[in-house]
Amino acid sequence: MAAKTVLKMGDPRLFEVAIPITEFDTPQLHELVRDMHHTMEALNGAGLAAPQIGVGLQVVIFGVTRNPRYPDAEEVPYTVLINPEIASLDREMEEDWEGCLSVPGMRGLVPRYKHLRYQGYDQYGKTIERSVNGFHARVVQHECDHLQGILYPMRIRDMRNFGYSEVLFPGQLVQDE
Ligand code: NI
């Protein structure tokens, strides 16, 4: 198994709505999760959704470990999330910069709900249910958007806040999601 090619914005498969997983703990599902994991690691991403490797199923992975290269990044536990449902806990939103492996080299300022509850399943069918805030909530919303065929540039309020990483953040390494 190897890292897969990540589809880039413009590919119509990124705009399709993904379908739910109906069978858990199958060799096919484990292989998909492994492929996604290898792909995300190879590209040093913070998250990846199955449609990004051309698989139209409701599977996302994400996780951010403490990394000296990103001293400000909050830690997010590595999570495999299948058939996710998310609900904001209140109406409060905040804007922050996002990137995406399907939109390489770019960053945009995106509004997201600050407080969120999400639930879904891991690859074994075990229920996951969490209430999260801030960056963790942002990553989940970004990845779940992929399952609805939404890329983060579609959520930017002011397109002047969308641009090349090297121009917006000169000299900084920034992580794609
Ligand atoms: Ni993305």
mmCIF file of C-alpha atoms and ligand atoms in Angstrom:
data_model
loop_
_atom_site.group_PDB
_atom_site.id
_atom_site.type_symbol
_atom_site.label_atom_id
_atom_site.label_comp_id
_atom_site.label_asym_id
_atom_site.label_seq_id
_atom_site.Cartn_x
_atom_site.Cartn_y
_atom_site.Cartn_z
ATOM 1 C CA MET A 1 0.000 0.000 0.000
ATOM 2 C CA ALA A 2 1.239 3.409 -0.806
ATOM 3 C CA ALA A 3 0.326 7.029 -0.621
ATOM 4 C CA LYS A 4 -2.416 7.836 -3.122
ATOM 5 C CA THR A 5 -2.672 10.825 -5.405
ATOM 6 C CA VAL A 6 -4.709 13.619 -3.842
ATOM 7 C CA LEU A 7 -7.241 15.174 -6.215
ATOM 8 C CA LYS A 8 -6.895 18.894 -6.689
ATOM 9 C CA MET A 9 -9.563 21.565 -6.852
ATOM 10 C CA GLY A 10 -11.148 21.505 -10.299
ATOM 11 C CA ASP A 11 -11.648 17.737 -10.248
ATOM 12 C CA PRO A 12 -15.444 17.221 -10.235
ATOM 13 C CA ARG A 13 -15.144 14.254 -7.834
ATOM 14 C CA LEU A 14 -14.333 16.727 -5.064
ATOM 15 C CA PHE A 15 -17.784 18.298 -5.458
ATOM 16 C CA GLU A 16 -19.780 15.082 -5.057
ATOM 17 C CA VAL A 17 -21.665 14.124 -1.894
ATOM 18 C CA ALA A 18 -20.093 11.038 -0.298
ATOM 19 C CA ILE A 19 -22.197 8.006 0.634
ATOM 20 C CA PRO A 20 -22.292 6.371 4.092
ATOM 21 C CA ILE A 21 -20.390 3.237 5.057
ATOM 22 C CA THR A 22 -22.788 0.341 5.694
ATOM 23 C CA GLU A 23 -20.327 -2.377 6.763
ATOM 24 C CA PHE A 24 -17.591 -1.869 9.331
ATOM 25 C CA ASP A 25 -14.448 -3.879 10.116
ATOM 26 C CA THR A 26 -14.085 -5.152 6.544
ATOM 27 C CA PRO A 27 -10.753 -5.646 4.744
ATOM 28 C CA GLN A 28 -11.811 -3.016 2.183
ATOM 29 C CA LEU A 29 -12.519 -0.403 4.852
ATOM 30 C CA HIS A 30 -9.264 -1.137 6.688
ATOM 31 C CA GLU A 31 -7.367 -0.816 3.417
ATOM 32 C CA LEU A 32 -9.025 2.532 2.669
ATOM 33 C CA VAL A 33 -8.141 3.868 6.129
ATOM 34 C CA ARG A 34 -4.537 2.662 5.745
ATOM 35 C CA ASP A 35 -4.252 4.312 2.322
ATOM 36 C CA MET A 36 -5.632 7.559 3.710
ATOM 37 C CA HIS A 37 -3.268 7.421 6.682
ATOM 38 C CA HIS A 38 -0.215 6.876 4.449
ATOM 39 C CA THR A 39 -1.320 9.661 2.112
ATOM 40 C CA MET A 40 -1.851 12.159 4.923
ATOM 41 C CA GLU A 41 1.482 11.269 6.533
ATOM 42 C CA ALA A 42 3.389 11.491 3.243
ATOM 43 C CA LEU A 43 2.031 15.003 2.675
ATOM 44 C CA ASN A 44 2.248 16.067 6.331
ATOM 45 C CA GLY A 45 -1.440 16.947 6.362
ATOM 46 C CA ALA A 46 -3.666 17.565 9.367
ATOM 47 C CA GLY A 47 -6.611 15.732 7.852
ATOM 48 C CA LEU A 48 -7.876 13.914 4.787
ATOM 49 C CA ALA A 49 -11.284 12.885 3.471
ATOM 50 C CA ALA A 50 -11.824 9.796 1.301
ATOM 51 C CA PRO A 51 -13.190 11.827 -1.663
ATOM 52 C CA GLN A 52 -9.777 13.523 -1.848
ATOM 53 C CA ILE A 53 -8.289 10.216 -3.017
ATOM 54 C CA GLY A 54 -11.225 9.593 -5.331
ATOM 55 C CA VAL A 55 -13.285 7.388 -2.976
ATOM 56 C CA GLY A 56 -16.800 8.779 -2.520
ATOM 57 C CA LEU A 57 -17.427 7.341 0.957
ATOM 58 C CA GLN A 58 -18.061 9.089 4.285
ATOM 59 C CA VAL A 59 -14.635 8.478 5.822
ATOM 60 C CA VAL A 60 -12.333 11.180 7.180
ATOM 61 C CA ILE A 61 -9.153 11.064 9.223
ATOM 62 C CA PHE A 62 -7.438 13.866 11.089
ATOM 63 C CA GLY A 63 -4.883 14.449 13.784
ATOM 64 C CA VAL A 64 -2.273 16.975 14.787
ATOM 65 C CA THR A 65 0.591 16.091 17.113
ATOM 66 C CA ARG A 66 2.788 18.630 18.837
ATOM 67 C CA ASN A 67 5.326 19.676 16.257
ATOM 68 C CA PRO A 68 8.155 22.142 16.879
ATOM 69 C CA ARG A 69 7.601 23.435 13.362
ATOM 70 C CA TYR A 70 4.077 24.532 14.352
ATOM 71 C CA PRO A 71 4.447 25.765 17.918
ATOM 72 C CA ASP A 72 1.018 27.390 17.916
ATOM 73 C CA ALA A 73 -0.920 24.373 16.623
ATOM 74 C CA GLU A 74 -3.207 22.784 19.186
ATOM 75 C CA GLU A 75 -2.971 19.030 19.524
ATOM 76 C CA VAL A 76 -5.820 17.017 17.995
ATOM 77 C CA PRO A 77 -5.960 13.249 18.654
ATOM 78 C CA TYR A 78 -5.573 11.020 15.601
ATOM 79 C CA THR A 79 -9.123 10.047 14.684
ATOM 80 C CA VAL A 80 -10.816 7.923 12.048
ATOM 81 C CA LEU A 81 -14.363 9.273 11.714
ATOM 82 C CA ILE A 82 -16.967 7.516 9.588
ATOM 83 C CA ASN A 83 -20.522 8.647 8.772
ATOM 84 C CA PRO A 84 -20.005 11.805 10.838
ATOM 85 C CA GLU A 85 -22.765 14.045 12.108
ATOM 86 C CA ILE A 86 -21.829 17.428 13.445
ATOM 87 C CA ALA A 87 -23.864 20.003 15.326
ATOM 88 C CA SER A 88 -22.762 23.424 16.529
ATOM 89 C CA LEU A 89 -23.374 23.927 20.259
ATOM 90 C CA ASP A 90 -24.147 27.623 19.780
ATOM 91 C CA ARG A 91 -24.088 30.220 17.001
ATOM 92 C CA GLU A 92 -20.611 31.539 17.805
ATOM 93 C CA MET A 93 -18.206 31.529 14.863
ATOM 94 C CA GLU A 94 -14.602 32.580 14.423
ATOM 95 C CA GLU A 95 -12.390 33.087 11.394
ATOM 96 C CA ASP A 96 -8.968 31.515 11.027
ATOM 97 C CA TRP A 97 -6.601 30.471 8.267
ATOM 98 C CA GLU A 98 -7.011 27.086 6.588
ATOM 99 C CA GLY A 99 -5.221 25.127 3.946
ATOM 100 C CA CYS A 100 -6.125 21.920 2.132
ATOM 101 C CA LEU A 101 -4.170 19.150 0.430
ATOM 102 C CA SER A 102 -6.541 19.591 -2.537
ATOM 103 C CA VAL A 103 -5.684 23.302 -2.762
ATOM 104 C CA PRO A 104 -1.904 23.103 -2.313
ATOM 105 C CA GLY A 105 0.116 26.195 -1.559
ATOM 106 C CA MET A 106 -2.880 28.358 -0.704
ATOM 107 C CA ARG A 107 -4.437 29.688 2.505
ATOM 108 C CA GLY A 108 -7.781 31.264 3.188
ATOM 109 C CA LEU A 109 -9.569 32.888 6.116
ATOM 110 C CA VAL A 110 -12.615 30.720 6.864
ATOM 111 C CA PRO A 111 -15.451 31.205 9.377
ATOM 112 C CA ARG A 112 -16.269 28.096 11.430
ATOM 113 C CA TYR A 113 -18.371 27.288 14.472
ATOM 114 C CA LYS A 114 -16.294 27.517 17.615
ATOM 115 C CA HIS A 115 -18.092 24.907 19.725
ATOM 116 C CA LEU A 116 -19.169 21.656 18.196
ATOM 117 C CA ARG A 117 -20.453 18.215 19.034
ATOM 118 C CA TYR A 118 -19.667 15.442 16.580
ATOM 119 C CA GLN A 119 -20.446 11.797 16.445
ATOM 120 C CA GLY A 120 -19.708 8.927 14.121
ATOM 121 C CA TYR A 121 -17.898 5.607 14.071
ATOM 122 C CA ASP A 122 -14.371 4.310 13.782
ATOM 123 C CA GLN A 123 -13.413 1.625 11.257
ATOM 124 C CA TYR A 124 -14.495 -1.121 13.701
ATOM 125 C CA GLY A 125 -17.960 0.369 14.112
ATOM 126 C CA LYS A 126 -17.288 1.758 17.587
ATOM 127 C CA THR A 127 -19.172 4.971 18.349
ATOM 128 C CA ILE A 128 -17.209 8.207 18.671
ATOM 129 C CA GLU A 129 -18.871 11.161 20.380
ATOM 130 C CA ARG A 130 -17.054 14.343 21.370
ATOM 131 C CA SER A 131 -17.649 17.978 22.193
ATOM 132 C CA VAL A 132 -14.753 20.100 20.983
ATOM 133 C CA ASN A 133 -13.677 23.695 20.536
ATOM 134 C CA GLY A 134 -11.409 25.877 18.458
ATOM 135 C CA PHE A 135 -8.882 24.226 16.174
ATOM 136 C CA HIS A 136 -10.201 20.689 16.751
ATOM 137 C CA ALA A 137 -13.705 21.883 15.822
ATOM 138 C CA ARG A 138 -12.288 23.672 12.772
ATOM 139 C CA VAL A 139 -10.491 20.573 11.473
ATOM 140 C CA VAL A 140 -13.645 18.449 11.869
ATOM 141 C CA GLN A 141 -15.782 21.009 10.009
ATOM 142 C CA HIS A 142 -13.201 21.241 7.217
ATOM 143 C CA GLU A 143 -13.034 17.451 6.766
ATOM 144 C CA CYS A 144 -16.802 16.924 7.010
ATOM 145 C CA ASP A 145 -17.294 19.630 4.374
ATOM 146 C CA HIS A 146 -15.308 17.416 1.964
ATOM 147 C CA LEU A 147 -18.037 14.765 2.367
ATOM 148 C CA GLN A 148 -20.608 17.324 1.196
ATOM 149 C CA GLY A 149 -18.522 18.352 -1.794
ATOM 150 C CA ILE A 150 -17.475 21.645 -0.200
ATOM 151 C CA LEU A 151 -13.911 22.965 -0.347
ATOM 152 C CA TYR A 152 -12.853 25.707 2.067
ATOM 153 C CA PRO A 153 -12.489 28.444 -0.622
ATOM 154 C CA MET A 154 -16.266 28.141 -1.091
ATOM 155 C CA ARG A 155 -16.711 29.375 2.508
ATOM 156 C CA ILE A 156 -14.356 32.377 2.403
ATOM 157 C CA ARG A 157 -16.339 35.575 3.028
ATOM 158 C CA ASP A 158 -13.878 38.014 1.504
ATOM 159 C CA MET A 159 -11.786 36.648 -1.357
ATOM 160 C CA ARG A 160 -9.049 39.161 -0.550
ATOM 161 C CA ASN A 161 -8.350 36.764 2.344
ATOM 162 C CA PHE A 162 -7.414 33.942 -0.046
ATOM 163 C CA GLY A 163 -3.912 33.653 -1.418
ATOM 164 C CA TYR A 164 -0.582 31.929 -1.725
ATOM 165 C CA SER A 165 0.978 30.725 1.536
ATOM 166 C CA GLU A 166 4.386 32.146 0.638
ATOM 167 C CA VAL A 167 2.864 35.607 0.123
ATOM 168 C CA LEU A 168 0.524 35.562 3.128
ATOM 169 C CA PHE A 169 3.026 33.957 5.509
ATOM 170 C CA PRO A 170 6.491 34.610 4.111
ATOM 171 C CA GLY A 171 9.188 32.374 5.554
ATOM 172 C CA GLN A 172 6.714 30.210 7.468
ATOM 173 C CA LEU A 173 5.953 26.550 7.012
ATOM 174 C CA VAL A 174 2.208 26.049 7.010
ATOM 175 C CA GLN A 175 0.316 22.812 7.220
ATOM 176 C CA ASP A 176 -2.392 21.781 4.785
ATOM 177 C CA GLU A 177 -5.597 20.192 6.059
HETATM 178 NI NI NI B 1 -9.123 19.663 2.826
#
